[in-house]
Coordinates of C-alpha atoms and ligand atoms in Angstrom, one line a residue:
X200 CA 100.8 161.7 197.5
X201 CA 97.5 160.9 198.7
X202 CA 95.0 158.5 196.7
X203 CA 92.8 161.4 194.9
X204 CA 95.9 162.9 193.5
X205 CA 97.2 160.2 191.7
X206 CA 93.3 159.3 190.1
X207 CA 93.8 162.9 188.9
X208 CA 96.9 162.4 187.2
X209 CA 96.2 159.6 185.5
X210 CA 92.8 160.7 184.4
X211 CA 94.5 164.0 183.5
X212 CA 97.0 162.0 181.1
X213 CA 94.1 159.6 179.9
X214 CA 92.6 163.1 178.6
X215 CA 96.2 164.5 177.5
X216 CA 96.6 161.1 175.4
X217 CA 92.6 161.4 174.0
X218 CA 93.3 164.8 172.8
X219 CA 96.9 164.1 171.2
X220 CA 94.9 160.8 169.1
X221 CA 92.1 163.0 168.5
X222 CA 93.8 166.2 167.2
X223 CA 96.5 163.3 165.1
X224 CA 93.5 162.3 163.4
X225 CA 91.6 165.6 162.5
X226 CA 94.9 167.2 160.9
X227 CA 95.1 163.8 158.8
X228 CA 91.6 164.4 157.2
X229 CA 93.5 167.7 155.6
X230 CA 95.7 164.8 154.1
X231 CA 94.4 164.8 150.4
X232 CA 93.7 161.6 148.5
X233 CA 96.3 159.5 146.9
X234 CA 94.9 159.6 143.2
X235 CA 97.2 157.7 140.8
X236 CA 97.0 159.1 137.0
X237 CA 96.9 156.6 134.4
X238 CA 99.1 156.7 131.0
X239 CA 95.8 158.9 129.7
X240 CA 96.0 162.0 131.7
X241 CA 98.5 164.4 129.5
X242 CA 98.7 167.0 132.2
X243 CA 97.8 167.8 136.3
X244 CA 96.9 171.7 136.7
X245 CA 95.5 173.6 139.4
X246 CA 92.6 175.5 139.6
X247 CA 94.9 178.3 140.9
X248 CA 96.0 178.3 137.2
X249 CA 93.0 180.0 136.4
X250 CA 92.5 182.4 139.4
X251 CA 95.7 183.0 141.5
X252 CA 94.2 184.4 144.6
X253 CA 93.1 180.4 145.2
X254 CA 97.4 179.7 145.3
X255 CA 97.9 177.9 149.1
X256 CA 94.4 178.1 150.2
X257 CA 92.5 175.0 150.8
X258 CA 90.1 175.7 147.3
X259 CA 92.5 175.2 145.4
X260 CA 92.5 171.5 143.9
X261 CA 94.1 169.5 141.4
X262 CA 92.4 169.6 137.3
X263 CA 93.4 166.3 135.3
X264 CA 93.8 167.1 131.3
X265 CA 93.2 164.3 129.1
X266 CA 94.2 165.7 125.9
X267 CA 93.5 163.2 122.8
X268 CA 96.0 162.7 119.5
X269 CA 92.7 163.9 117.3
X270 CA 91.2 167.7 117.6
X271 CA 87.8 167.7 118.7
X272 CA 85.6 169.3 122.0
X273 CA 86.4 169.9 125.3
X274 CA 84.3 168.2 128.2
X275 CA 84.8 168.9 132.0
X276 CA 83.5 166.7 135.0
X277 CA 83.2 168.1 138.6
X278 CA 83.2 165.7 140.9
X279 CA 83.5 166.4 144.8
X280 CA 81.1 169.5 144.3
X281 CA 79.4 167.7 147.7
X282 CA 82.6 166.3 149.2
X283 CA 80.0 163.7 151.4
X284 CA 78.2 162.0 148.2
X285 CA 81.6 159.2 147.3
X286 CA 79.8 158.4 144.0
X287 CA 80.4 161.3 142.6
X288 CA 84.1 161.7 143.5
X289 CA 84.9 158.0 142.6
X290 CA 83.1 158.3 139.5
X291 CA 86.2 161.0 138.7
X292 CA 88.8 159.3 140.5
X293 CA 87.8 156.5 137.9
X294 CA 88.1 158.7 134.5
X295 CA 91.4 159.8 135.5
X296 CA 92.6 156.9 136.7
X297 CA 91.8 155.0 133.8
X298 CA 90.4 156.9 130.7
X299 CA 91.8 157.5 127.6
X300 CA 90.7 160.1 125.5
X301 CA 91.8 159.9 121.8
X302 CA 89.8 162.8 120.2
X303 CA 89.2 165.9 121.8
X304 CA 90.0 167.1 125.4
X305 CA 88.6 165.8 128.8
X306 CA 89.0 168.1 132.0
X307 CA 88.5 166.2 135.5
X308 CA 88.2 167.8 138.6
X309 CA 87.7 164.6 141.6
X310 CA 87.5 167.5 144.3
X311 CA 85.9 170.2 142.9
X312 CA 85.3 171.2 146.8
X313 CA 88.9 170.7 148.4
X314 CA 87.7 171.9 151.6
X315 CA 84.9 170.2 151.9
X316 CA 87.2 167.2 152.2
X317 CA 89.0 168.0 155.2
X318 CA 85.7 167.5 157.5
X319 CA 82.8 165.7 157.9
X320 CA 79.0 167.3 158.5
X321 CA 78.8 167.2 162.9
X322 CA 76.5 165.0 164.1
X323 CA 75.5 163.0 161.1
X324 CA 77.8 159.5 162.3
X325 CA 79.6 159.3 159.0
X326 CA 82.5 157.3 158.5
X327 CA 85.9 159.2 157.9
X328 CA 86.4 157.1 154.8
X329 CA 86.0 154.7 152.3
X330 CA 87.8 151.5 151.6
X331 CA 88.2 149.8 147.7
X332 CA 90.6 147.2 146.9
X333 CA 92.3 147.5 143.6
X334 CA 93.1 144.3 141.2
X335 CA 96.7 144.1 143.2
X336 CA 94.8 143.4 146.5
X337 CA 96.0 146.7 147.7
X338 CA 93.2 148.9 149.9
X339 CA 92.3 152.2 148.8
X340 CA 91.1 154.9 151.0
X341 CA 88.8 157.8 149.9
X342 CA 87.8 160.6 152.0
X343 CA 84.0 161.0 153.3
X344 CA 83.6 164.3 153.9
X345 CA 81.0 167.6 154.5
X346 CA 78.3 168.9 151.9
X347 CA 80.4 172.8 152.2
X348 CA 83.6 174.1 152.4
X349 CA 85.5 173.6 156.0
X350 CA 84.6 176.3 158.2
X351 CA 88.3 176.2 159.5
X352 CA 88.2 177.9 155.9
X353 CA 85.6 179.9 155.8
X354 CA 83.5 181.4 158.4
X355 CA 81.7 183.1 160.2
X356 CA 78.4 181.8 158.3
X357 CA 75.7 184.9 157.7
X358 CA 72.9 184.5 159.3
X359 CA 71.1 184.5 155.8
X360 CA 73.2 183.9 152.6
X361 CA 72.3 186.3 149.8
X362 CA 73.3 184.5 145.8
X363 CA 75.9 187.6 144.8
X364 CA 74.2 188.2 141.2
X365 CA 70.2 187.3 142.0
X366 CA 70.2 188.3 145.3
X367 CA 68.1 185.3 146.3
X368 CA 68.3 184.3 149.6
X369 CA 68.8 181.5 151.5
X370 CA 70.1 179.8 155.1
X371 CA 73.6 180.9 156.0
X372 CA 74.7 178.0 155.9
X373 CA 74.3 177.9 152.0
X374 CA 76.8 180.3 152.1
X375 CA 79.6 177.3 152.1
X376 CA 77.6 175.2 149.1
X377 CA 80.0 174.9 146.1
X378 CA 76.9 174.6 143.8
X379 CA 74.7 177.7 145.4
X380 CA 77.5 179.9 144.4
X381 CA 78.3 180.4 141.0
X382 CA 79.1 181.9 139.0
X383 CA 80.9 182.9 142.0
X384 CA 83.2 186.6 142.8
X385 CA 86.7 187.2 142.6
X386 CA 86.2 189.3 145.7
X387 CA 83.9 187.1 147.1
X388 CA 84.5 184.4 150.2
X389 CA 86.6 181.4 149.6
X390 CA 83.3 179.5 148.0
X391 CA 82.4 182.2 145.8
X392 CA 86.5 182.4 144.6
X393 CA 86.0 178.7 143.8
X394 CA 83.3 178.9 141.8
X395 CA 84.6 182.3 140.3
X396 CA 87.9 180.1 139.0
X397 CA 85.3 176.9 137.6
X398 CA 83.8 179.4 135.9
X399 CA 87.1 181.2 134.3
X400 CA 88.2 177.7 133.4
X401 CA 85.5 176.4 131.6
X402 CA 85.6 180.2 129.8
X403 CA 89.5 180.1 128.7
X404 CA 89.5 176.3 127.5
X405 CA 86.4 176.8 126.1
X406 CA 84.5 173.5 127.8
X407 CA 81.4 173.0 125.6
X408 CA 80.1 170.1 127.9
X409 CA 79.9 170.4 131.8
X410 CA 78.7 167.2 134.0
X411 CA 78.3 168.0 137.5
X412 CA 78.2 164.8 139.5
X413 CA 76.2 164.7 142.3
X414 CA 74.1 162.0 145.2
X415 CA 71.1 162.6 147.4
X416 CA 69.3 161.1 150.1
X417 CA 66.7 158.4 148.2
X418 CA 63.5 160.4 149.3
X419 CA 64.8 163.8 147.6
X420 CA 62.7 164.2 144.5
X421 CA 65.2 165.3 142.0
X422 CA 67.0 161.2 142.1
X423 CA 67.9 159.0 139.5
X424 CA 67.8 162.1 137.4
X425 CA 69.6 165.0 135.2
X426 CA 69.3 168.3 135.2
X427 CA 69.8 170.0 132.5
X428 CA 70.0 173.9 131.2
X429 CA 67.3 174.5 128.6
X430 CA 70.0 175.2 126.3
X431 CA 71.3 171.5 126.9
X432 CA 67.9 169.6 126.3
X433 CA 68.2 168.4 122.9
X434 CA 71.7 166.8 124.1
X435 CA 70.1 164.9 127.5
X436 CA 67.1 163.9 126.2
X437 CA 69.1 162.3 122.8
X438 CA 71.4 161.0 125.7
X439 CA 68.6 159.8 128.2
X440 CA 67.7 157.7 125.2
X441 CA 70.4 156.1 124.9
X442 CA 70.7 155.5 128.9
X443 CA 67.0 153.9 128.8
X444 CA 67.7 151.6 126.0
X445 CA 70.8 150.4 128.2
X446 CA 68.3 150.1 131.1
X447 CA 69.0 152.9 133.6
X448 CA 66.0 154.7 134.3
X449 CA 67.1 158.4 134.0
X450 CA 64.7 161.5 134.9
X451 CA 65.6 164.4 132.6
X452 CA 64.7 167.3 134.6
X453 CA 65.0 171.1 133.0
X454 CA 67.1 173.6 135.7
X455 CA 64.4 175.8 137.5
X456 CA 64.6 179.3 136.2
X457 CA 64.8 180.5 140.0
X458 CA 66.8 178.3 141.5
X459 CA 70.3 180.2 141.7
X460 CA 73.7 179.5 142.0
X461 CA 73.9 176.1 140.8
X462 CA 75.7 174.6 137.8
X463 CA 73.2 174.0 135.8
X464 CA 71.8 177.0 136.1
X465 CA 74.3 179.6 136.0
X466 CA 77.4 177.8 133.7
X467 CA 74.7 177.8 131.4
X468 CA 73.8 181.4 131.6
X469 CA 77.3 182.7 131.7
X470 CA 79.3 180.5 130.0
X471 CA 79.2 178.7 126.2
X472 CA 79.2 175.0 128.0
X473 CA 76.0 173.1 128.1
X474 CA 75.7 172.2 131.6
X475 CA 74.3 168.7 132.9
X476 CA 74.0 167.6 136.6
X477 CA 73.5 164.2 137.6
X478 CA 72.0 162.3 140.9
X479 CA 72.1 158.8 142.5
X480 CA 70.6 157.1 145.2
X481 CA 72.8 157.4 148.7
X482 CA 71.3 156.1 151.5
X483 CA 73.8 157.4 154.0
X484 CA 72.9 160.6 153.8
X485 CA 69.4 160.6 153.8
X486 CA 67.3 161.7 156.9
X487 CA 65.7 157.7 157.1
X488 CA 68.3 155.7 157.3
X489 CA 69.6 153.2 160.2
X490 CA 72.8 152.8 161.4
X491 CA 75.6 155.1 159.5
X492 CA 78.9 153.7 158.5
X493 CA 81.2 152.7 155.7
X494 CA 78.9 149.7 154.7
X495 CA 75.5 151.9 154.6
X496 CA 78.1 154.4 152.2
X497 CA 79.2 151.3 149.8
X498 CA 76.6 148.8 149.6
X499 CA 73.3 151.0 150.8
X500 CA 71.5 148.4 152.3
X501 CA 68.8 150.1 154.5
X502 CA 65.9 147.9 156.2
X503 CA 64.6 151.5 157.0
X504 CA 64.6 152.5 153.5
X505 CA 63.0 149.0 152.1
X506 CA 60.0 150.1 154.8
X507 CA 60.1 153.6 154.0
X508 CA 59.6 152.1 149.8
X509 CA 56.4 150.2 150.9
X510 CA 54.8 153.2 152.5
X511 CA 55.4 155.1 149.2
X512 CA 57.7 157.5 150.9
X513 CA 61.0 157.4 148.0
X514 CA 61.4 158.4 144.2
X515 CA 63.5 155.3 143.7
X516 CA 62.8 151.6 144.0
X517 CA 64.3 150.5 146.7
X518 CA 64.8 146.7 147.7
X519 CA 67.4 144.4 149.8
X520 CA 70.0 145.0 147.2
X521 CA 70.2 148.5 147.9
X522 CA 71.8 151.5 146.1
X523 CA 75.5 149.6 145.7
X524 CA 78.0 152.0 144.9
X525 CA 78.5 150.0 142.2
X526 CA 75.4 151.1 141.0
X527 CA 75.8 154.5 141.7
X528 CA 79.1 154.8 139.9
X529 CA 78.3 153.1 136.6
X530 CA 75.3 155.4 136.1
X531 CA 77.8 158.0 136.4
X532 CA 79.9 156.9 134.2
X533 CA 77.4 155.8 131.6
X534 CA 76.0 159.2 131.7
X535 CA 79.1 160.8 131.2
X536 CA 79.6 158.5 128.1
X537 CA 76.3 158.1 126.7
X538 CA 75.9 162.3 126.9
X539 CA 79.4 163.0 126.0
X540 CA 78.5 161.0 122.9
X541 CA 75.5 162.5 122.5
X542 CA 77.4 165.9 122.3
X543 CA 79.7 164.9 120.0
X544 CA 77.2 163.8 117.4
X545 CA 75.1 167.4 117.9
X546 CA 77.9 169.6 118.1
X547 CA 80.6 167.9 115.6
X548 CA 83.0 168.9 118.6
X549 CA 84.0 165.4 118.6
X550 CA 84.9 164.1 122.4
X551 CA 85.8 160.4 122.7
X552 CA 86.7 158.4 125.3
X553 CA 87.6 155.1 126.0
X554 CA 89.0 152.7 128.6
X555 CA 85.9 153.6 131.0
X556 CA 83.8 151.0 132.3
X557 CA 80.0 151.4 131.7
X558 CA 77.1 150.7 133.6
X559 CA 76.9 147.0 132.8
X560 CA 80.6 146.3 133.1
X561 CA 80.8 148.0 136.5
X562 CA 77.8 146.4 138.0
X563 CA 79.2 142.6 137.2
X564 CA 82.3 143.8 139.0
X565 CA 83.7 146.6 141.5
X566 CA 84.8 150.0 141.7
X567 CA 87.9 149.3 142.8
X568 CA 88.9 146.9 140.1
X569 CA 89.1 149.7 138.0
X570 CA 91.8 152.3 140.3
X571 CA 95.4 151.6 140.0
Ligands
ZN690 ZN1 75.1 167.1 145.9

């Protein structure tokens, strides 16, 4: 065997051996989660449950019931409606992990977006997932993934992606955006069938309060913010007040008339639930940041986005400490308790729930000390 032949062999198996590792690891981002229910979650359903044409496909997902000893409301958080903004999702992972509700009902969806979890947006450098270590010392991983649903699921993209009931239209991509399409077809693409069955749930259990938990880049207008349905104004802003006197600067913001397909527009429109969407600060997947990797996605230190605050350029203060996720997860989860409160007292559908860290008690410590 000459001398070139035997270079092309082993190159040949180098490349054999790259694809093997390579194509390992993409089918293990399919993998879902490890989420470990604590003693408050009475019941694990599937959004299948509500729409069966979702049974086996990659949109369906797992709903966590927290059903309370007391009668009362019925509240539902999304989380993982953008599979690639963690605060969101861990936010969830959090309530259902730990929560206990003891009047009313709580609904939690961590993946509202399944798909969306089994990639990650090409080209953007981020990191496959994220590591918290729970009060036994053991490490938790949680997946990083895509703003839409996997096009292994769903595809071809349109070339422009006309909203099913306004007609509006938009980039085909958007056609893969959990929250451009509600409130969704059952004939529709796989998207459209997920939103469809959200929006059959929160119908048939009768949700009267809707969070939709959500990140953005920190030099996106709508930040450190809810958005709110008109019908659902009297609830944030009595809610916001709370938030400011527990010193988290909240935005309300009212949901444009004309912007279709999102929560807090359309659940609002078509179902009885008031519908509330909230935003932090994530540096990793805005359009200025430096180097992206799990440490930009959990601490969001950016020296590009402490520059980028001096030149006036972001909607949120931004300093060496950065956006933690810390940060990012408390104001979840004291919006979820200040508004569910909030609700309860406006309504009289009494929702409460305890066992959740707030902002304050979050900040002094981590996110994973409170996962199992
Ligand atoms: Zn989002």
């Amino acid at each position: 065997m000459k001398r070139h032949h035997i270079t092309a062999i082993i190159l040949l198996l180098a490349a054999a051996a790259i694809c093997v590792y390579a194509g390992g690891l993409f089918l293990s981002l399919r993998e879902p989660d490890v989420i470990k229910p604590g003693e408050g979650v009475t019941e694990v359903r599937k959004l299948s449950d509500y729409f069966a044409p979702l049974k086996g496909t990659r949109g369906d997902t797992d709903i966590y019931v927290l059903k309370g000893e007391g009668d009362g409301g019925r509240v539902l958080v999304l989380g993982g409606t953008h599979a690639n903004e963690p605060s969101g999702y861990l936010a969830a992972v959090v309530l259902v992990e730990k929560a206990k509700v003891t009047a009313g009902e709580l609904f939690v969806i961590p993946r509202a977006n399944n798909s969306a979890f089994t990639h990650n947006d090409s080209q953007e450098g981020a990191p496959l997932y994220l590591h918290l270590t729970n009060p036994a010392g053991e490490e938790r991983a949680f997946r990083y993934g895509s703003r839409a649903t996997n096009v292994i699921d769903q595809w071809p993209d349109p070339d422009v992606y006309e909203h099913a009931s306004s007609g509006q239209q938009l980039s085909g991509s958007e056609t893969r955006n959990l929250n451009r399409g509600y409130p969704g077809r059952a004939d529709g693409n796989l998207t459209e069938q997920m939103c469809y069955a959200i929006t059959e749930m929160i119908k048939k259990e009768d949700i009267g309060l809707t969070f939709d938990l959500h990140e953005a880049s920190p030099e996106y207008p709508v930040i450190h913010a809810t958005v709110a349905h008109e019908k659902a104004m009297d609830i944030a802003a009595i809610g916001s007040f709370e938030l400011d006197m527990l010193g988290i600067a909240m935005a309300l913001e009212p949901s444009p008339v004309n912007l279709r397909g999102l929560t807090h527009r359309e659940l609002g429109d078509y179902t009885d639930t008031y519908p509330l969407l909230m935003e932090t600060a994530n540096a990793s997947q805005g359009r200025l940041r430096g180097a992206t990797n799990e440490k930009l996605a959990l601490d969001g230190k950016d020296k590009f986005y402490v520059a980028a605050e001096k030149l006036g350029m972001l909607y949120v203060p931004y300093d060496e400490n950065g956006h933690s996720i810390e940060e990012r997860v408390g104001r979840h989860l004291q919006g979820i308790l200040s508004y569910t409160t909030a609700y309860s007292d406006f309504s009289g559908n009494v929702v409460t729930i305890e066992n959740v860290p707030g902002y304050e008690e979050v900040m002094a410590s981590t996110v994973g000390n409170f996962l199992n």
